[in-house]
Coordinates of C-alpha atoms in Angstrom, one line a residue:
X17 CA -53.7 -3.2 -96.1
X18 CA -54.9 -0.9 -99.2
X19 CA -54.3 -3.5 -101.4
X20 CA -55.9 -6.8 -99.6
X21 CA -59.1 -7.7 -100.7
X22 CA -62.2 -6.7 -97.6
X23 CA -62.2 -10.1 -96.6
X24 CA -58.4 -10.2 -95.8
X25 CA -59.2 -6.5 -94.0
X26 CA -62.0 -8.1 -91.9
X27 CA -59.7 -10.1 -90.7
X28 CA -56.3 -8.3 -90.4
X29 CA -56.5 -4.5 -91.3
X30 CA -55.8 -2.2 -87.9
X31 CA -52.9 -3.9 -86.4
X32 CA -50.0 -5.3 -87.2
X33 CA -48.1 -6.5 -83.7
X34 CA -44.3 -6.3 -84.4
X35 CA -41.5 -9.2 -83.4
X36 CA -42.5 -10.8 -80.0
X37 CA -46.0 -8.6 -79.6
X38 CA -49.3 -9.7 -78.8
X39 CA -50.8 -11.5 -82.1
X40 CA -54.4 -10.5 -80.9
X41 CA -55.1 -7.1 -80.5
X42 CA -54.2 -5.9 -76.8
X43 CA -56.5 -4.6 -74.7
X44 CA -54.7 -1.3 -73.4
X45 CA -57.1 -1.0 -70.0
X46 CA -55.8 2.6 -68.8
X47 CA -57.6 5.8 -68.4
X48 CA -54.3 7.6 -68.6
X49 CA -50.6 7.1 -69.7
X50 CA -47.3 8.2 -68.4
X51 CA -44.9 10.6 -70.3
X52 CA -41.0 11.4 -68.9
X53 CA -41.3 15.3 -69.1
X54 CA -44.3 17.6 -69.1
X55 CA -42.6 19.2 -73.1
X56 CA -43.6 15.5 -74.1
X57 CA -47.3 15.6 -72.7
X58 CA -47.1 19.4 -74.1
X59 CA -46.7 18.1 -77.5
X60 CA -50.0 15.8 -77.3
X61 CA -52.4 19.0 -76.2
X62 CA -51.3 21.0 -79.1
X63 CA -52.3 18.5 -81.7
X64 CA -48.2 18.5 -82.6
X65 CA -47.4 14.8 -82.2
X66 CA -49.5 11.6 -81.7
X67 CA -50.0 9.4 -78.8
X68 CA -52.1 9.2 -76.2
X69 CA -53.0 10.9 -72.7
X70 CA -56.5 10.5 -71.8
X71 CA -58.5 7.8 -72.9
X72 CA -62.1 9.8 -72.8
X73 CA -60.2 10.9 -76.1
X74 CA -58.3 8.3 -77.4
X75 CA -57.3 4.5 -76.7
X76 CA -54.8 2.5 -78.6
X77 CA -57.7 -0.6 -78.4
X78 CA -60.0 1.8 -80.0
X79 CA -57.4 3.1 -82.8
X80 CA -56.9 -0.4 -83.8
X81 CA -60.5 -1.3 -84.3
X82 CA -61.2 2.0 -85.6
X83 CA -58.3 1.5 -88.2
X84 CA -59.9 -1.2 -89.1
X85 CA -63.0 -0.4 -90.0
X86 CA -62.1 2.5 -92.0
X87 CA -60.2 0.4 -94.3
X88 CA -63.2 -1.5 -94.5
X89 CA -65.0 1.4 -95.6
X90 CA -62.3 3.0 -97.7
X91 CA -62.2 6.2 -95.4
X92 CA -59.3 8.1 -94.3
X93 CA -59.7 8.4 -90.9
X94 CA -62.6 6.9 -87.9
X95 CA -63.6 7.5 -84.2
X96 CA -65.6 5.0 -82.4
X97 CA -67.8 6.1 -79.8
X98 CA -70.0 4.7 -77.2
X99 CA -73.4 4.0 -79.5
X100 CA -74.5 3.9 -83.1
X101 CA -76.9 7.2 -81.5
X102 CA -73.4 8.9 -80.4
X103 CA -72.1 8.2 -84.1
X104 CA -75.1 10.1 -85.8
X105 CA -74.8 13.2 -83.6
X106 CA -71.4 13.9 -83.6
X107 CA -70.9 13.2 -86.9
X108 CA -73.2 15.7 -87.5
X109 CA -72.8 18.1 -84.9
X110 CA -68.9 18.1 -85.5
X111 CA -70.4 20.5 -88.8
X112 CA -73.4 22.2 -87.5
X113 CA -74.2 24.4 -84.7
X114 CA -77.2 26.6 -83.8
X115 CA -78.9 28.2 -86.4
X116 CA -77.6 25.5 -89.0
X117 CA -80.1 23.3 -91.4
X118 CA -79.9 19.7 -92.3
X119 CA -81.7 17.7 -94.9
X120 CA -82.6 14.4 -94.6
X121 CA -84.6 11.2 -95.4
X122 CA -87.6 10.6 -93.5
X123 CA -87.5 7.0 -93.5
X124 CA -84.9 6.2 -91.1
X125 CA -84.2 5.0 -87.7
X126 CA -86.9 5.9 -85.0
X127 CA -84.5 7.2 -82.5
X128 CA -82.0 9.3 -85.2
X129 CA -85.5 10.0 -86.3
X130 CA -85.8 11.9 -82.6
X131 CA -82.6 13.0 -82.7
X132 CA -82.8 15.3 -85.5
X133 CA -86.6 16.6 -84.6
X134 CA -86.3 16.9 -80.7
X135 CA -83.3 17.0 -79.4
X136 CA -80.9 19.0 -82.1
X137 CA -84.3 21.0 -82.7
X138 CA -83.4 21.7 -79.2
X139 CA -79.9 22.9 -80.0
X140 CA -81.2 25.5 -82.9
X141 CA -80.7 23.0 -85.2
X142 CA -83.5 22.8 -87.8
X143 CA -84.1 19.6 -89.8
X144 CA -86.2 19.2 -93.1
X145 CA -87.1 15.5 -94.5
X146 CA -87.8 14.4 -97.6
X147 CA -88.9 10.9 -99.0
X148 CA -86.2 9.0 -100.1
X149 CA -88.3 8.4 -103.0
X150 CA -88.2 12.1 -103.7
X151 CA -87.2 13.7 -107.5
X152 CA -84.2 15.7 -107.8
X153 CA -86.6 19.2 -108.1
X154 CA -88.1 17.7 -104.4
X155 CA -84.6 17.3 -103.0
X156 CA -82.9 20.3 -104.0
X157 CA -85.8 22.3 -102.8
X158 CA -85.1 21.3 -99.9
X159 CA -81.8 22.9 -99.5
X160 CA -81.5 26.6 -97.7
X161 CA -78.7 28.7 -97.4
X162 CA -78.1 27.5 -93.8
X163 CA -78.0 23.3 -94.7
X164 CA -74.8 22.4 -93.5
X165 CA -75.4 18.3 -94.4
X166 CA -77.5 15.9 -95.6
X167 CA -78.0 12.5 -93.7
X168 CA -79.2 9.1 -95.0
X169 CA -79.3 5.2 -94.3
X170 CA -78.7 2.4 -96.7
X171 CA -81.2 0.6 -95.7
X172 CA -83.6 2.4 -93.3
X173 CA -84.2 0.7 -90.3
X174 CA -86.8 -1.0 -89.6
X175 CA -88.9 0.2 -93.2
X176 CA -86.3 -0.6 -95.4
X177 CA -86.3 1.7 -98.2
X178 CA -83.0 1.5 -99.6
X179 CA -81.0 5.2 -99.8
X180 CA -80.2 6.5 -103.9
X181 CA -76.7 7.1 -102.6
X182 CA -76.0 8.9 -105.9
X183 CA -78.5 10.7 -105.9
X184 CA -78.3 12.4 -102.4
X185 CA -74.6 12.9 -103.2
X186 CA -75.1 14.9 -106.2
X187 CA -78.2 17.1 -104.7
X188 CA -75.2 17.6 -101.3
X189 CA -72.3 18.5 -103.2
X190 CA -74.3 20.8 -105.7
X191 CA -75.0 22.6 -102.5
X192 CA -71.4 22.0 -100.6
X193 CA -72.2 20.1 -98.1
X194 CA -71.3 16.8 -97.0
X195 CA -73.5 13.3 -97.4
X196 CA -73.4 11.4 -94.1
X197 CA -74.8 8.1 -94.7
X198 CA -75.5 5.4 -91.9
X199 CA -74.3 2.2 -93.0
X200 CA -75.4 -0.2 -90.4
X201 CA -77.7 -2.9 -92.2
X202 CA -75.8 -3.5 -95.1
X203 CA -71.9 -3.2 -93.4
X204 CA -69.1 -2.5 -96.0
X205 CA -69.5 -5.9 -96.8
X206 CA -72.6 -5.4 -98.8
X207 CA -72.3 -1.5 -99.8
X208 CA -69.3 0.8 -99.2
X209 CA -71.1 4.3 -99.8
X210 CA -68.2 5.9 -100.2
X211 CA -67.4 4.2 -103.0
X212 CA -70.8 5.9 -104.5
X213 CA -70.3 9.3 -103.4
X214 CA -71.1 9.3 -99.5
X215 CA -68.2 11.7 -97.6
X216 CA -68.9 10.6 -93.7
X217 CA -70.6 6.9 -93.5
X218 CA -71.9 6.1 -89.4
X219 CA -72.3 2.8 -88.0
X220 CA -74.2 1.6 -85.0
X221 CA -71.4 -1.0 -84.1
X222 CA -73.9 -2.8 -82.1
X223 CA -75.5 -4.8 -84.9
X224 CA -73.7 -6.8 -87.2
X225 CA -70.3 -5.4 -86.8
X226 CA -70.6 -6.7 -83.5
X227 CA -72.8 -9.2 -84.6
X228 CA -73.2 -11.3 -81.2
X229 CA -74.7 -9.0 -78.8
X230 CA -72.2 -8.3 -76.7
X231 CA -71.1 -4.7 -77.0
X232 CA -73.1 -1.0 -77.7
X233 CA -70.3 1.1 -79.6
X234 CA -70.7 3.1 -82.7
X235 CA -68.4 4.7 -85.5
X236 CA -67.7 7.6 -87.5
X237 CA -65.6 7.2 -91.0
X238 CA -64.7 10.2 -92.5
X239 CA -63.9 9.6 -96.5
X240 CA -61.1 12.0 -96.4
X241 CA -62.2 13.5 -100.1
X242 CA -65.1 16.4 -98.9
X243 CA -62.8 19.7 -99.6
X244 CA -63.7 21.9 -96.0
X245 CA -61.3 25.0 -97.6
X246 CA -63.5 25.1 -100.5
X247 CA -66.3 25.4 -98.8
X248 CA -65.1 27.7 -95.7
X249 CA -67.6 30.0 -95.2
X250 CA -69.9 26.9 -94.6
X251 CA -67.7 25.6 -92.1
X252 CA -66.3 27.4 -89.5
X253 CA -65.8 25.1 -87.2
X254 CA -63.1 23.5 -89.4
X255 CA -61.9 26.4 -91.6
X256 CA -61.2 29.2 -89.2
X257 CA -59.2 29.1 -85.7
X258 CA -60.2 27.2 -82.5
X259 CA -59.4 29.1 -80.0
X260 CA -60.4 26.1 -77.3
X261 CA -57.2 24.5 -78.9
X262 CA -54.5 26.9 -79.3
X263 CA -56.0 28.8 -82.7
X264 CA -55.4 25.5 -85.0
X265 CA -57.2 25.6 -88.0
X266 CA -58.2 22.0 -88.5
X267 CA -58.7 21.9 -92.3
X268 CA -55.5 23.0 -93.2
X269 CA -53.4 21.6 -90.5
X270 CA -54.9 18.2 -91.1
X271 CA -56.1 18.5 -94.5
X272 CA -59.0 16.7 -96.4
X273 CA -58.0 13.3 -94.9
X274 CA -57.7 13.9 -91.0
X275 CA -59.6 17.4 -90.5
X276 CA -62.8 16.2 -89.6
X277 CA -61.9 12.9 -87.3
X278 CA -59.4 15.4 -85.4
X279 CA -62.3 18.0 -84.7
X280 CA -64.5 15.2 -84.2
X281 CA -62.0 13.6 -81.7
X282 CA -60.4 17.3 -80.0
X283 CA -63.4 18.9 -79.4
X284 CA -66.7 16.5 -79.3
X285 CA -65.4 13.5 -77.6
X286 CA -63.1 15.9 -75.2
X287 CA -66.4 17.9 -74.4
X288 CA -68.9 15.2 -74.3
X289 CA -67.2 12.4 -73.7
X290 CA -69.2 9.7 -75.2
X291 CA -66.3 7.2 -75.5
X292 CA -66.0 3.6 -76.2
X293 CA -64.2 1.3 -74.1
X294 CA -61.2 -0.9 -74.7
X295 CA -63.2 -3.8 -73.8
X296 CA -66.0 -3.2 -76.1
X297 CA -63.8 -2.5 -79.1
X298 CA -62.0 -5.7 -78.2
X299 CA -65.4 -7.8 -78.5
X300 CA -66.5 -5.6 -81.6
X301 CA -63.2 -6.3 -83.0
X302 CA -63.8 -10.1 -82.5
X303 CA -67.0 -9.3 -84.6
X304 CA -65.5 -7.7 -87.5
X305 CA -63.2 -10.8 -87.7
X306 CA -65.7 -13.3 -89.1
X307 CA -68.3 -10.2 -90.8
X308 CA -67.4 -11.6 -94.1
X309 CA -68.2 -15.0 -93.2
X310 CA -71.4 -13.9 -91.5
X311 CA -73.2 -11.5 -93.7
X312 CA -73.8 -13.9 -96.6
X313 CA -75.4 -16.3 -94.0
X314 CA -77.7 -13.5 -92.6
X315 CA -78.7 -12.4 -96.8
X316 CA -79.2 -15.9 -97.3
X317 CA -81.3 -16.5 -94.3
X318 CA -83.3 -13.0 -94.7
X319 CA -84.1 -13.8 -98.4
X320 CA -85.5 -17.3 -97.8
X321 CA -88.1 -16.4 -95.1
X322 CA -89.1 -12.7 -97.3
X323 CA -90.2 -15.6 -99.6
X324 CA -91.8 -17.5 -97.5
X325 CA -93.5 -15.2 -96.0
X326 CA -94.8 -13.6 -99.0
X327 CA -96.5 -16.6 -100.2
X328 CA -98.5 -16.5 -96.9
X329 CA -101.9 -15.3 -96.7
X330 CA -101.7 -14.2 -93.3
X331 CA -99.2 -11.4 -95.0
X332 CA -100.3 -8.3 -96.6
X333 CA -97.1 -7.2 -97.5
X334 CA -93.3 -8.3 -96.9
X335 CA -90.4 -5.5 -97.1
X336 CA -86.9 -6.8 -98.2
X337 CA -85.0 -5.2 -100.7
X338 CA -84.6 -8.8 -102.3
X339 CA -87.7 -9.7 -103.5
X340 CA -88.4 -8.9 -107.2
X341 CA -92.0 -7.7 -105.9
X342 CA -90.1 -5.1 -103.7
X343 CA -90.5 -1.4 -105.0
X344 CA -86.4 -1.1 -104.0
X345 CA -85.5 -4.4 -105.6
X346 CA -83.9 -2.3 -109.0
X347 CA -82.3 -0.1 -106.8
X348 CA -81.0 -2.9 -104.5
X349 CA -79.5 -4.5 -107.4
X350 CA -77.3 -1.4 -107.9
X351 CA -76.0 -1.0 -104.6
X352 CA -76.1 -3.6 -103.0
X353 CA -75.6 -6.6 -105.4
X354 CA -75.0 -9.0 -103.0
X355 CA -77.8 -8.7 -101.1
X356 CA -78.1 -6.4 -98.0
X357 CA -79.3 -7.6 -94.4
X358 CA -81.1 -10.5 -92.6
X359 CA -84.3 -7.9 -91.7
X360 CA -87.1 -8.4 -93.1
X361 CA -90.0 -6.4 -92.5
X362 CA -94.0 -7.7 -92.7
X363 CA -97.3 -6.7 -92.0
X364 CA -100.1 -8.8 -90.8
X365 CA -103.8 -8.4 -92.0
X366 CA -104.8 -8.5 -88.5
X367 CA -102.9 -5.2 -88.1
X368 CA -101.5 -5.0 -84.7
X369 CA -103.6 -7.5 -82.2
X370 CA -102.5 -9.9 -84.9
X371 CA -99.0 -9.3 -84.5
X372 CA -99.0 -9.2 -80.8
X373 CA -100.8 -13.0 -81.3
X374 CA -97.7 -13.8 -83.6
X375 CA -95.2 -12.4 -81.8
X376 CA -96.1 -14.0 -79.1
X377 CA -96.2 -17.6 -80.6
X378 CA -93.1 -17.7 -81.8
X379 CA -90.2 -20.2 -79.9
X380 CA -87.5 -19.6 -81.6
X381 CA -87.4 -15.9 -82.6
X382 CA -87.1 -13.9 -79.5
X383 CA -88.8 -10.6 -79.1
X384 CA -86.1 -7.9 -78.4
X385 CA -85.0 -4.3 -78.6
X386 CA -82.6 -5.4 -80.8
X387 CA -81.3 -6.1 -84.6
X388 CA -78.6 -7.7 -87.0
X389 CA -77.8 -10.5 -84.2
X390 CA -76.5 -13.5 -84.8
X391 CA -79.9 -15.0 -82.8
X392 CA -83.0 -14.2 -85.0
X393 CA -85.1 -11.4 -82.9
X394 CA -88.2 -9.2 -83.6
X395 CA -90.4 -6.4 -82.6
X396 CA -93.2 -4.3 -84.0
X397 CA -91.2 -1.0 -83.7
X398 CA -94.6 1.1 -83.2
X399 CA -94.9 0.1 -79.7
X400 CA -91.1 0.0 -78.9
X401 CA -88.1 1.7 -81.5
X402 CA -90.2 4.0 -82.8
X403 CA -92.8 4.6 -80.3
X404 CA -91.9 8.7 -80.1
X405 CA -93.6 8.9 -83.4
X406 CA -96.9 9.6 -84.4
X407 CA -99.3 7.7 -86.8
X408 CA -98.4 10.4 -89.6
X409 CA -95.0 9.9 -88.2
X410 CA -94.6 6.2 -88.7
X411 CA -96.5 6.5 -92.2
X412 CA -93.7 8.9 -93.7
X413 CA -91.6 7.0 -92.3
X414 CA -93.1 3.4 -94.1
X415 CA -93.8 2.1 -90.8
X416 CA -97.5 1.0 -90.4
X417 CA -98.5 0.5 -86.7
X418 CA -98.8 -3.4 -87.4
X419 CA -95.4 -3.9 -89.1
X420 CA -93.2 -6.9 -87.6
X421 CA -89.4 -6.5 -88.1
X422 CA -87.4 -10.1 -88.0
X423 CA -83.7 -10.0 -88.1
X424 CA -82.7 -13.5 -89.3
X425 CA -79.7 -15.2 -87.7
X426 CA -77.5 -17.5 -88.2
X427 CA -79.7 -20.0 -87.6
X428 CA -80.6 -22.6 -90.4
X429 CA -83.6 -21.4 -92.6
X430 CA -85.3 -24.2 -92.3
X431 CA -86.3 -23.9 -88.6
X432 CA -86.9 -20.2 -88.9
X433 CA -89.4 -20.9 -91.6
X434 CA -90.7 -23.8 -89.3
X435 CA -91.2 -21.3 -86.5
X436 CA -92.9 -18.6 -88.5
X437 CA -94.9 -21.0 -89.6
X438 CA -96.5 -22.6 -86.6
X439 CA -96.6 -19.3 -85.4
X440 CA -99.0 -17.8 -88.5
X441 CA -101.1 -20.9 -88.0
X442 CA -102.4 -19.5 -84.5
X443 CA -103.6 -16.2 -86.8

């Protein structure tokens, strides 16, 4: 499908059902499957043929969507796993271990946000962040001789600075390591990272991919072009013997383009198993089906109320990437020239009693723990997403304690706008 245009990919890339198969993709409900001699099943737990044998490791519905969406992304290989939270980790953990380093933005999501600080702090796994606003000198000082990656988002949720992919990449490689970017908000659609110099892009699967609420799952893409053997020493894990799986080396039995998904998919999803099921990759599939139709509608939607809203005195400020007001707006354009999400960020003057008054006024936004929905939803992520963080927290993270995040749907604009209206009069 290399050659089909993304929308033709959205809609067809993973599967291919041969003469007489099933023309959606199947869904292959089975924790295990069934081989005629124990040589066969030998082959599969020595990494020496493909197929399948357990499916807390791998699913032939999973495969399919995961195909998929590495097309979509121009990757080599993906691995889709049971959250957007279990993406993030092992896509990082698969490279680092105790006594590693990572750099990364500050302005990110509130929970990788506690991810990286409490829990992999936990693990010996220190974590320095930078503004994504920072110079080069700022970023590369940053760097020790333990940093093993350097993580990012497109468009940080919910503050939504957008990432200098090129920037990041060029500080990362400098130092040999890889640039993992979460790509959720904008979705290959509207930015492909690693067409900018990104070498492992994440996606919480749950938002727009998904786009209907029906299904938690997250992926990993691997770019296939980060070189592990040049870097060895770095990156053990993947440059010298596993002895857990029979000595391979997974960097250069796989290579550039399946080393890091095989490790990913051998080691972390066989230990921890934080799989996704055939069920889930069937509805996130149905998703990815009509993303190409649906993200223009949610940019469209998102860019309409960021205007509206910013001609409202109730409104301090409005954060959306599409504004030519927005500090990002330049930087948009580059990446992400079609626009990038449906979220728009805003802060009330009456700090946060005021948005608890307009939160709840609204009728037809609903207030959820949610995003990127094809139902328009909000939240002031101080007192829910992001909760864990402190006031100096939030700030470096661009999230004042009365910010409002909206994630427009589908809807038409003209009732959202109607309903953030009547609910701004109450203010």
């Amino acid at each position: 499908m290399s050659d089909y245009k993304l929308n033709t990919k959205c809609v067809q890339a993973g599967y291919t059902p041969g003469n007489g198969e099933p023309r959606q993709i199947p869904i292959i409900q089975s924790t295990t499957f069934k081989y005629d001699t124990s040589e066969d099943m030998g082959k599969l737990f020595d990494l020496e043929a493909s197929g399948y044998f357990y499916s807390r490791l791998q699913n032939p519905t999973c495969d399919y969507v995961a195909a998929k969406i590495a097309e979509l992304e121009g990757g080599s290989a993906a691995m889709l796993t049971s959250s957007g939270q279990a993406a993030n980790f092992f896509a990082l953990f698969n490279i680092c271990e105790c006594g590693d380093h990572i750099v990364s933005s500050s302005s990110i999501y509130g929970g990788t946000f506690n991810l990286l600080a409490v829990t992999m702090a936990k693990m010996g796994i220190e974590v320095t962040f930078v503004s994504p606003d920072c110079s080069e000198d700022e970023l590369n000082a940053a760097f020790k001789d333990n940093t093993k990656a350097v993580f990012g988002e497109t468009i940080a949720n919910p503050a939504l600075t957008v990432l200098d992919i090129e920037k990041f990449a060029k500080a990362a490689h400098e130092h040999g390591v890889p640039l993992v970017v979460d790509n959720t908000f904008p979705t290959p659609v509207n930015c492909r990272p690693i067409e900018w110099g990104a070498d492992i892009v994440t996606h919480s699967t749950t938002k727009y991919m998904d786009g209907h609420g029906s299904a938690v799952g997250g992926v990993v893409v691997d770019s296939g072009k980060f070189d592990w053997m040049a870097h060895a020493d770095k990156f053990p894990g993947l440059c010298t013997p596993d002895e857990s799986y029979h000595g391979i080396t997974y960097a250069e039995k796989f290579g550039k383009e399946g080393a890091f998904i095989t490790k990913c998919t051998s080691q972390l999803m066989r230990d921890l198993g934080c799989v996704q099921s055939p069920q889930s990759a069937f509805l996130l599939n149905l998703g990815l089906e009509s993303l190409h139709v649906r993200m223009p509608r949610h940019v469209e939607n998102g860019q309409a109320v960021a205007e509206f809203l910013e001609a409202q005195p109730q409104v301090t400020n409005v954060n959306y990437p599409g504004l030519k007001s927005n500090k990002y707006y330049d930087i948009a354009q580059k990446y992400l020239p079609n626009g990038g999400c449906g979220v728009v960020s805003f802060e009330l003057s009456g700090g946060r009693p005021a948005a608890e008054k307009f939160m709840k006024n609204l009728k037809l936004a609903a207030i959820e723990t949610h995003v990127a929905d094809a139902r328009t939803c909000c939240l002031n992520p101080a007192t829910s997403t992001h909760r864990q963080m402190n006031d100096e927290q939030l700030a470096a993270a661009g999230i004042p304690a009365g910010l409002i995040r909206i994630s427009c749907g589908l809807e038409d604009k003209e009732d959202l706008i109607a309903d953030l209206k009547q609910a701004l009069s109450v203010l």
